[in-house]
PDB file of C-alpha atoms in Angstrom:
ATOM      1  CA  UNK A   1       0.000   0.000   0.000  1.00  0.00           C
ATOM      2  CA  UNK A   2       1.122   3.752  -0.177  1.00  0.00           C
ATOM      3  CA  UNK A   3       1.623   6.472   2.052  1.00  0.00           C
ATOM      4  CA  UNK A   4      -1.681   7.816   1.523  1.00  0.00           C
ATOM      5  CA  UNK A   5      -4.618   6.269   4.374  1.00  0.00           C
ATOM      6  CA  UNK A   6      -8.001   6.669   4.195  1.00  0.00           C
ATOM      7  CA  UNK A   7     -11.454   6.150   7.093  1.00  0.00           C
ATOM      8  CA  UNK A   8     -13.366   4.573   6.746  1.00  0.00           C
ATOM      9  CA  UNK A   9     -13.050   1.991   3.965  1.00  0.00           C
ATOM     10  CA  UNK A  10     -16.588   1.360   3.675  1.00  0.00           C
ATOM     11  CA  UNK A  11     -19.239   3.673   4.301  1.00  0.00           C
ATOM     12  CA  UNK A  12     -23.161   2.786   4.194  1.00  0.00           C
ATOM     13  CA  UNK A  13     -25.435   6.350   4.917  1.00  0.00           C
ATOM     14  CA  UNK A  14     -28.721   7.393   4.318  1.00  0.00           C
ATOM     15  CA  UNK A  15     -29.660  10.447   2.415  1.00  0.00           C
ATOM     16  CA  UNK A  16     -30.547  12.304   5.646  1.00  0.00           C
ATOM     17  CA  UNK A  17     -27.025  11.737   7.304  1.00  0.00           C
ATOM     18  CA  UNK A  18     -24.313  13.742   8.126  1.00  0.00           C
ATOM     19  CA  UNK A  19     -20.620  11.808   7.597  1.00  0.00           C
ATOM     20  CA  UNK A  20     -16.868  12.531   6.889  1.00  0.00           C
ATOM     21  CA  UNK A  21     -14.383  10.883   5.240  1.00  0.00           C
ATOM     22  CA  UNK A  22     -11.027  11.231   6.085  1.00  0.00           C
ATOM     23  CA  UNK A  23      -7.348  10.722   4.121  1.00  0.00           C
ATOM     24  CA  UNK A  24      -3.985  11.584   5.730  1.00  0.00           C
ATOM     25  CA  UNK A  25      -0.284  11.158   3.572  1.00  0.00           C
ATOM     26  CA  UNK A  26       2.513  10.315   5.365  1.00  0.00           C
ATOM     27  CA  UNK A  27       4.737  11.580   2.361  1.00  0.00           C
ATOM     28  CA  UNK A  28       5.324  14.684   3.326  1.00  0.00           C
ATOM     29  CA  UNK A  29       3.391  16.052   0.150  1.00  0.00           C
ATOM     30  CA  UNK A  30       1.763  19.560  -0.311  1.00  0.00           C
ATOM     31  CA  UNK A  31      -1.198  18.647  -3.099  1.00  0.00           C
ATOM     32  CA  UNK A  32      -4.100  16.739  -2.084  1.00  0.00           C
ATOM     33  CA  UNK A  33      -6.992  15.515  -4.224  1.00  0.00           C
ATOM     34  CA  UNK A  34     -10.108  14.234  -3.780  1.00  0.00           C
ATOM     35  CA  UNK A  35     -11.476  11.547  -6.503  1.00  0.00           C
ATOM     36  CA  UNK A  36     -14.657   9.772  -7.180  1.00  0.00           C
ATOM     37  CA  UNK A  37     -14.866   6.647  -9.436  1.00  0.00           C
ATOM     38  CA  UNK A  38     -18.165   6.057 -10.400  1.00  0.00           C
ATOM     39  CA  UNK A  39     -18.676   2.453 -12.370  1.00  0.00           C
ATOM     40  CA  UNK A  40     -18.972   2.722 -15.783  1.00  0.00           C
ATOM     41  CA  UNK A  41     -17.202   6.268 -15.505  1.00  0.00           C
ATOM     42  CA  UNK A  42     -13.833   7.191 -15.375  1.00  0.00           C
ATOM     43  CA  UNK A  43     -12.576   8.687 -12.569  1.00  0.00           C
ATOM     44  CA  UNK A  44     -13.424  12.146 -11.731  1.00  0.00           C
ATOM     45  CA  UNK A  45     -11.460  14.892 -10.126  1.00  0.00           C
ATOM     46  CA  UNK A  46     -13.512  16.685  -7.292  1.00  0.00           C
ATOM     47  CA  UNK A  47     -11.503  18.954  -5.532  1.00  0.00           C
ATOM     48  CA  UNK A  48      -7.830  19.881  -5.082  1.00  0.00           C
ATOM     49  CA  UNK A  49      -5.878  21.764  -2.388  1.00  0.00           C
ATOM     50  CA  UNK A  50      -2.158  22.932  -2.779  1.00  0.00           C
ATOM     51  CA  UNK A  51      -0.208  24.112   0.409  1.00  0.00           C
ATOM     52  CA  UNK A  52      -3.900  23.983   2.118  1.00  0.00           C
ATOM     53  CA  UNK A  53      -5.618  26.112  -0.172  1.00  0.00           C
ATOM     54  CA  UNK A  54      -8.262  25.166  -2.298  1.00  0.00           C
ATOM     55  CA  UNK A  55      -6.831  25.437  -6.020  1.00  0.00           C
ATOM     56  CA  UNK A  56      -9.687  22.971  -7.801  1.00  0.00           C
ATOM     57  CA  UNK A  57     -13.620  22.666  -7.837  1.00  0.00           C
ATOM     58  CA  UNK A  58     -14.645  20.962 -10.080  1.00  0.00           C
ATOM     59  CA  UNK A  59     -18.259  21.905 -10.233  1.00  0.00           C
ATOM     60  CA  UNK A  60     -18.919  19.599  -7.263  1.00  0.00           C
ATOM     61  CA  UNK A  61     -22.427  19.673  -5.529  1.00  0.00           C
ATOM     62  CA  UNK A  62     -22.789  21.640  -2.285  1.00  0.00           C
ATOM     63  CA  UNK A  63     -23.109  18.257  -0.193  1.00  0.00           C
ATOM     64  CA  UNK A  64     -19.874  17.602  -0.420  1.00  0.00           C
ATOM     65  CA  UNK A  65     -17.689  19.978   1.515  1.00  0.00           C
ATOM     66  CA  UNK A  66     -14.210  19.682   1.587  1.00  0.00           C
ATOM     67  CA  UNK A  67     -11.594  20.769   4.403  1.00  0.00           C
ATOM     68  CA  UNK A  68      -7.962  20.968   4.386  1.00  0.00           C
ATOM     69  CA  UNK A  69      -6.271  21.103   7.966  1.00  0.00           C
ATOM     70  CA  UNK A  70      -2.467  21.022   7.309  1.00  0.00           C
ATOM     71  CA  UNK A  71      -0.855  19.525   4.271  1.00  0.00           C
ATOM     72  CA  UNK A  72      -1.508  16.252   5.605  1.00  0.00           C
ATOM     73  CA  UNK A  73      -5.200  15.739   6.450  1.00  0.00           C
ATOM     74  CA  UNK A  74      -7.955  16.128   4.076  1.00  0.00           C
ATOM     75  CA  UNK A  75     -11.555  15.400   4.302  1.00  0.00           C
ATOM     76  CA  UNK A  76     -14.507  15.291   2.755  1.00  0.00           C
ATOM     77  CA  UNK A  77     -17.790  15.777   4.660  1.00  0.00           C
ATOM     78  CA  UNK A  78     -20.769  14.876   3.221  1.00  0.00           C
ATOM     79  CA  UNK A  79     -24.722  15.947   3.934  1.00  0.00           C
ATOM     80  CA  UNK A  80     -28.118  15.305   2.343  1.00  0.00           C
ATOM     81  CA  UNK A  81     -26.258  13.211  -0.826  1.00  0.00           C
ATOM     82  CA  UNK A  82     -28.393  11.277  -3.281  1.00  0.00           C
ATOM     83  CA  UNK A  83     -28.232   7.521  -3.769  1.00  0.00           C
ATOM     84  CA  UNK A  84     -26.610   8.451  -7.203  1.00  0.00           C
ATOM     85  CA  UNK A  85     -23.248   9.621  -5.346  1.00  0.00           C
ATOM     86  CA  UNK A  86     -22.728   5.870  -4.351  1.00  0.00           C
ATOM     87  CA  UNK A  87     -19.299   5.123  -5.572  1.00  0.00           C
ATOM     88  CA  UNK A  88     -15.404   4.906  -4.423  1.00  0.00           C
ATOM     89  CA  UNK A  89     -14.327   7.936  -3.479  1.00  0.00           C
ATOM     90  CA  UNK A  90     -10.425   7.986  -3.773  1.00  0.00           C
ATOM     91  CA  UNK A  91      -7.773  10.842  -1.963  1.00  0.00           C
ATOM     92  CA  UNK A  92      -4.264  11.194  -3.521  1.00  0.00           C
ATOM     93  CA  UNK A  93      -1.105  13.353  -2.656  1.00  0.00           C
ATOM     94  CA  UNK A  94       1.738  14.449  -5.201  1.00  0.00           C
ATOM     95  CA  UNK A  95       4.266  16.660  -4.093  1.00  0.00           C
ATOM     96  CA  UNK A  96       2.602  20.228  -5.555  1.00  0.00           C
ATOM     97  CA  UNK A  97       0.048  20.644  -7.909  1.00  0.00           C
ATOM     98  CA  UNK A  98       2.426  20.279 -10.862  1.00  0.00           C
ATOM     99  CA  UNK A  99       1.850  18.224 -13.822  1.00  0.00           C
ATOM    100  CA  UNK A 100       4.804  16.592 -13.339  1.00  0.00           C
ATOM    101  CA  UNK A 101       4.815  15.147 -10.207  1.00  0.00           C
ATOM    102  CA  UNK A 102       3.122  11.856  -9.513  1.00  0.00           C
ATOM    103  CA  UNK A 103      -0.054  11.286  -8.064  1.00  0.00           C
ATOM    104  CA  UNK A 104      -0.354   8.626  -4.789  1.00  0.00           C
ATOM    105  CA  UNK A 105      -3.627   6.957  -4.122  1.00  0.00           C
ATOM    106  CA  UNK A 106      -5.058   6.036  -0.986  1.00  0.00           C
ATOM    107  CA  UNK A 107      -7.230   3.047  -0.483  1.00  0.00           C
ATOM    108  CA  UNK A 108     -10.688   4.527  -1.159  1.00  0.00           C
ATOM    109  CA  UNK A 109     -13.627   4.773   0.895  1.00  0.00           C
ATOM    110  CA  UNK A 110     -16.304   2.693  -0.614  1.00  0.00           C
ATOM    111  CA  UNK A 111     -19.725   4.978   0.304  1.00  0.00           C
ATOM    112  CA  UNK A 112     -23.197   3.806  -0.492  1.00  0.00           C
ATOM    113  CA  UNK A 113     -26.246   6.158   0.151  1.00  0.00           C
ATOM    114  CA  UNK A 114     -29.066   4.395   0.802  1.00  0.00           C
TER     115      UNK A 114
ATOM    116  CA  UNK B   1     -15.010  19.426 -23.107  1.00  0.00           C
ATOM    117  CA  UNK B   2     -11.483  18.208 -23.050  1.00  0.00           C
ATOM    118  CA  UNK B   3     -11.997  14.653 -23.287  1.00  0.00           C
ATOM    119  CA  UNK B   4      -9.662  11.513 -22.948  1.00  0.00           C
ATOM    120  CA  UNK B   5     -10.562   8.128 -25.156  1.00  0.00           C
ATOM    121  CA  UNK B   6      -9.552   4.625 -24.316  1.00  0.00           C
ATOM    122  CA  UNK B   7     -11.010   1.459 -25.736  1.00  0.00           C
ATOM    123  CA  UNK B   8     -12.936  -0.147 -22.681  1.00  0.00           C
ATOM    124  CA  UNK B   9     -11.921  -3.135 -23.974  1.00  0.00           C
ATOM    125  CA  UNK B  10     -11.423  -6.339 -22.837  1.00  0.00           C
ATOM    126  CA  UNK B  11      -8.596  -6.882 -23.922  1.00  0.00           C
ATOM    127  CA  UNK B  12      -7.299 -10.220 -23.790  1.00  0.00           C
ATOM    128  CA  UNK B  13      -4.370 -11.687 -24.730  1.00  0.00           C
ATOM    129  CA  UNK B  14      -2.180 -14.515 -24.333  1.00  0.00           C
ATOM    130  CA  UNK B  15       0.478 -15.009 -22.013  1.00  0.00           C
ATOM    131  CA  UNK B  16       3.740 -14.292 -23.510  1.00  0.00           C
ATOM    132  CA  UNK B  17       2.587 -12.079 -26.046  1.00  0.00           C
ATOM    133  CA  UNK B  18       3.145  -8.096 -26.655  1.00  0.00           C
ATOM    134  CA  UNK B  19      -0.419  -6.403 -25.236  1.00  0.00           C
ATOM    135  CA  UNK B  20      -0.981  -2.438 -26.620  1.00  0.00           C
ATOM    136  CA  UNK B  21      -3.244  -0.097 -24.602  1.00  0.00           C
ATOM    137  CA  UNK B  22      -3.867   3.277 -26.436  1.00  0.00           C
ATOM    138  CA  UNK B  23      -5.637   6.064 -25.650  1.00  0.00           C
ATOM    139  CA  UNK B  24      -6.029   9.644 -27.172  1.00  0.00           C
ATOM    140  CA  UNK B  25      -6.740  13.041 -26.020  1.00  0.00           C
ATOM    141  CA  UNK B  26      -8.404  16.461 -27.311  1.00  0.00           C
ATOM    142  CA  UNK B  27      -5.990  18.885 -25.295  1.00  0.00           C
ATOM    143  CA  UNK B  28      -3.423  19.779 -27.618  1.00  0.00           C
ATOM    144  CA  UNK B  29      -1.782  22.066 -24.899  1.00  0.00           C
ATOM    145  CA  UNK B  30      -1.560  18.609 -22.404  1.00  0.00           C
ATOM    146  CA  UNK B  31       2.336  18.366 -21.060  1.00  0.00           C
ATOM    147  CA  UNK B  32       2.147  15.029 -18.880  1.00  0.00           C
ATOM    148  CA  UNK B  33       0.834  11.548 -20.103  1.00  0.00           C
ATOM    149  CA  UNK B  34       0.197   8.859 -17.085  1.00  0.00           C
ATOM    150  CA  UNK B  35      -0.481   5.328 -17.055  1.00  0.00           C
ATOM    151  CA  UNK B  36      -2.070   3.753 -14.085  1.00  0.00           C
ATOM    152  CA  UNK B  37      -2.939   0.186 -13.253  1.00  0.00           C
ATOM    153  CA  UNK B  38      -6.023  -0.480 -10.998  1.00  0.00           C
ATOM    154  CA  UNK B  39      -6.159  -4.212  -9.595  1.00  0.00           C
ATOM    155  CA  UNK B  40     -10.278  -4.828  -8.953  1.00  0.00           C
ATOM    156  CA  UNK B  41     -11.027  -3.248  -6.008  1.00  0.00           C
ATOM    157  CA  UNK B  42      -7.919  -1.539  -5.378  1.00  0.00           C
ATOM    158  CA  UNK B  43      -6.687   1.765  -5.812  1.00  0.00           C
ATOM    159  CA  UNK B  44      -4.872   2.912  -9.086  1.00  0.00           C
ATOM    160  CA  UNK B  45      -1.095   2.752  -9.079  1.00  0.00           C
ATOM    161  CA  UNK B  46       1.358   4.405 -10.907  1.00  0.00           C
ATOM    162  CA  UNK B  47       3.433   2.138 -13.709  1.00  0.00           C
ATOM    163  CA  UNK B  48       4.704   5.010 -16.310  1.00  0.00           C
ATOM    164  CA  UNK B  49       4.691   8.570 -17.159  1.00  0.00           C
ATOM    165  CA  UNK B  50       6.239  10.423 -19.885  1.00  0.00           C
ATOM    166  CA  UNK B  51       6.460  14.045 -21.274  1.00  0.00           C
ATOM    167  CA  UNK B  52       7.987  14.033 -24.747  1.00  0.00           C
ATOM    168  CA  UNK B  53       7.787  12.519 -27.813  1.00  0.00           C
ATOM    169  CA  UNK B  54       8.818   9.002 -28.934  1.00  0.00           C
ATOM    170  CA  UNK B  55       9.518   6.206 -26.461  1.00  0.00           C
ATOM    171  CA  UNK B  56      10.639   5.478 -22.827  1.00  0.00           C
ATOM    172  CA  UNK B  57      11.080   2.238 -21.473  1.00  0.00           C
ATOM    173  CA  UNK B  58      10.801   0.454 -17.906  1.00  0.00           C
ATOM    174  CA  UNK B  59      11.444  -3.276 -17.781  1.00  0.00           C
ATOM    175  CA  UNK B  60       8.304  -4.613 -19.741  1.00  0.00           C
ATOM    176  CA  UNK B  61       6.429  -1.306 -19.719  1.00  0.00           C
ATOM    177  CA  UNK B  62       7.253   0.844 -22.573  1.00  0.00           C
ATOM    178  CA  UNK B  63       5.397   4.159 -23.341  1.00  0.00           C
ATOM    179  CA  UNK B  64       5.112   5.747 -26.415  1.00  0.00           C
ATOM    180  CA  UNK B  65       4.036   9.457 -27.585  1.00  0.00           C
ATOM    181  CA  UNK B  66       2.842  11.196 -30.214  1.00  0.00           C
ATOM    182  CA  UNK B  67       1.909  15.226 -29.382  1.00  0.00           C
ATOM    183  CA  UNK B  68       1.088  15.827 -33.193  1.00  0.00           C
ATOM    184  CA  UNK B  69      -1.620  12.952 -33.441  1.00  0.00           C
ATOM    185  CA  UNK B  70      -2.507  13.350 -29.726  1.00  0.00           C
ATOM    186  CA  UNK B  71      -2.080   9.711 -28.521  1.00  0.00           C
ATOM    187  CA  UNK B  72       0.022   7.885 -26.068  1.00  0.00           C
ATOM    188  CA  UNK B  73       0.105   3.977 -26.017  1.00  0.00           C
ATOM    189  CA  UNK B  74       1.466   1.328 -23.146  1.00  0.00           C
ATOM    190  CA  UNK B  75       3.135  -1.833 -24.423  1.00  0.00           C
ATOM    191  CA  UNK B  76       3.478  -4.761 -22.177  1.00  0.00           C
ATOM    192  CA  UNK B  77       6.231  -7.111 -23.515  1.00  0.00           C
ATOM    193  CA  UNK B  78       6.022 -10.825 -22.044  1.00  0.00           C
ATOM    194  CA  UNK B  79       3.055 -10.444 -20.713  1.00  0.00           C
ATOM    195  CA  UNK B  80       1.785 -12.300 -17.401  1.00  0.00           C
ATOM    196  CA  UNK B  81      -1.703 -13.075 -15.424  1.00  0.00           C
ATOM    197  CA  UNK B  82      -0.511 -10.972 -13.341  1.00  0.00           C
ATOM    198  CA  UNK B  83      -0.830  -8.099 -15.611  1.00  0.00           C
ATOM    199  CA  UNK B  84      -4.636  -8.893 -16.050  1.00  0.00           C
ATOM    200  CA  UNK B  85      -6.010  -5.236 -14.732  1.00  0.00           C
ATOM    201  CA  UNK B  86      -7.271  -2.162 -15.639  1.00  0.00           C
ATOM    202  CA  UNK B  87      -5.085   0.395 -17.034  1.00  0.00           C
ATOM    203  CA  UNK B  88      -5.847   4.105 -16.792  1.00  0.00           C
ATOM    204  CA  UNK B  89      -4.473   7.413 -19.358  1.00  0.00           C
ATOM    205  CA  UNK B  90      -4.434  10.195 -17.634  1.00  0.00           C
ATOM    206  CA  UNK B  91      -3.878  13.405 -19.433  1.00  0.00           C
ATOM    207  CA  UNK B  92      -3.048  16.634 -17.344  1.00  0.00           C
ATOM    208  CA  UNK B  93      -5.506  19.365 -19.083  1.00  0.00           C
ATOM    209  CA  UNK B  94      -4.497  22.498 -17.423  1.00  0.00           C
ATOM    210  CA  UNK B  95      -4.806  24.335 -20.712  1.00  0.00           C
ATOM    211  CA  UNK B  96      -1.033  23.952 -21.390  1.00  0.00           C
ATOM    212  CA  UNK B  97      -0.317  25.480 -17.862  1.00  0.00           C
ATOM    213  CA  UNK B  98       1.821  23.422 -15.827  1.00  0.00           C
ATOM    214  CA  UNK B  99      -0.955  22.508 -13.426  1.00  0.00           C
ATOM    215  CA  UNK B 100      -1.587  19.126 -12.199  1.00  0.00           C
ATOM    216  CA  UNK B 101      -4.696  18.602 -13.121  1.00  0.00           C
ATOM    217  CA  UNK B 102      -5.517  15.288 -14.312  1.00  0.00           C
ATOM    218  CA  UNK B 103      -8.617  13.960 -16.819  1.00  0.00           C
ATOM    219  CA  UNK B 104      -8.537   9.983 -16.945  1.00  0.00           C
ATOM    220  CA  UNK B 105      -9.772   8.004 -19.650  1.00  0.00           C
ATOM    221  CA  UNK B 106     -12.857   4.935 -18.843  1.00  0.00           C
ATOM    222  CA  UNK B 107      -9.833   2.403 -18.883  1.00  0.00           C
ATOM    223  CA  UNK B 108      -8.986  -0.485 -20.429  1.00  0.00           C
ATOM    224  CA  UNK B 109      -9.635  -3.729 -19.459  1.00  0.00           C
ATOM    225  CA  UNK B 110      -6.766  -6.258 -19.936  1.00  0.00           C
ATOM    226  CA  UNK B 111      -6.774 -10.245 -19.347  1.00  0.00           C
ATOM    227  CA  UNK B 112      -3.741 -12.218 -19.224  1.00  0.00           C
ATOM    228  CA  UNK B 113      -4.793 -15.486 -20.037  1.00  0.00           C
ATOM    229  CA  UNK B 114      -2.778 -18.560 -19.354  1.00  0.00           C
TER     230      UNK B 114
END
């Protein structure tokens, strides 16, 4: 696995719920991303923070509200989502938001909204 | 829309033999090509990357580019089962800014058979 954690790894939630998901690196990285890979679909880019500031939304939905603590943590709370935002939702790290530099994955969280 | 095509495959070829991913893109001002592999139910990895044109080489894996017909393939030489995954593009499509932003392609599905 990489240096890039995420919790929980599965997630079940109804549409009235509140819930967070949470990814940490451990690669001492300053980009963090947040992913969701729909099936059938490729993967989508959501958000992106660089040195802890929000550099990418990418036309994401209100209900998902992302926060950025230190270069480190990242997470993605969630609120009122729809059964249609069931899919793996995937957090990576590079080293800055450069095209160059590599992209780590985490695990997932596998959410289902019920 | 800047858009990233792969054939979805399967693809499915014998073990031993050369298998050739390709995928195409619509940003001509795209600097980095990636190629990820994604075991089911895991999270994609890394395998390749490359910036200019022609070839580049890592063990089995060689990439090749082509800016002026926008398209990047992956050949696996000797391939094994073990190579049975799905393999992602991804294009960065920061309008020819050297921003990491990433658009994947739906993937291709390869099988290794025996």
């Amino acid at each position: 696995e990489t240096g890039v954690t995420q919790t929980p790894r599965h997630l079940v939630m109804g549409m009235t719920n509140k819930k967070s998901l949470k990814c940490e690196q451990h690669l001492g990285h300053n980009a963090m991303y947040w992913y969701k890979q729909s099936a059938k679909k490729p993967l989508e880019l959501m958000f992106v923070y660089n040195f802890k500031e929000q550099t990418e939304n990418n036309s994401v939905p209100s209900r998902f509200s992302p926060e950025c603590p230190n270069s480190s943590h990242l997470f993605l709370h969630l609120h009122t989502l729809q059964p249609e935002d069931s899919a793996l939702y995937l957090c990576a790290s590079s080293q800055e938001f450069l095209s160059y530099n590599e992209q780590f994955f985490g695990p997932g969280t596998r959410l289902t909204v019920l | 829309q800047k858009e990233v095509e792969q054939n979805s495959g399967p693809l499915s070829v014998p073990e031993g033999a050369i298998a050739s991913l390709n995928c195409t893109y619509s940003d001509r001002g795209s600097q980095s090509f990636f190629w990820y592999r994604q075991y089911s139910g895991k999270s994609p990895e890394l395998i390749m990357f490359i910036y200019s044109n022609g070839d580049k080489e890592d063990g089995r894996f060689t990439a090749q580019l082509n800016k002026a017909s926008q398209y990047v393939s992956l050949l696996i030489r000797d391939s094994q089962p073990s190579d049975s995954a799905t393999y992602l593009c991804a294009v960065n499509d920061a309008g020819g800014t050297s921003y990491g932003k990433l658009t994947f392609g739906q993937g291709t599905i390869l099988t290794v058979h025996p």
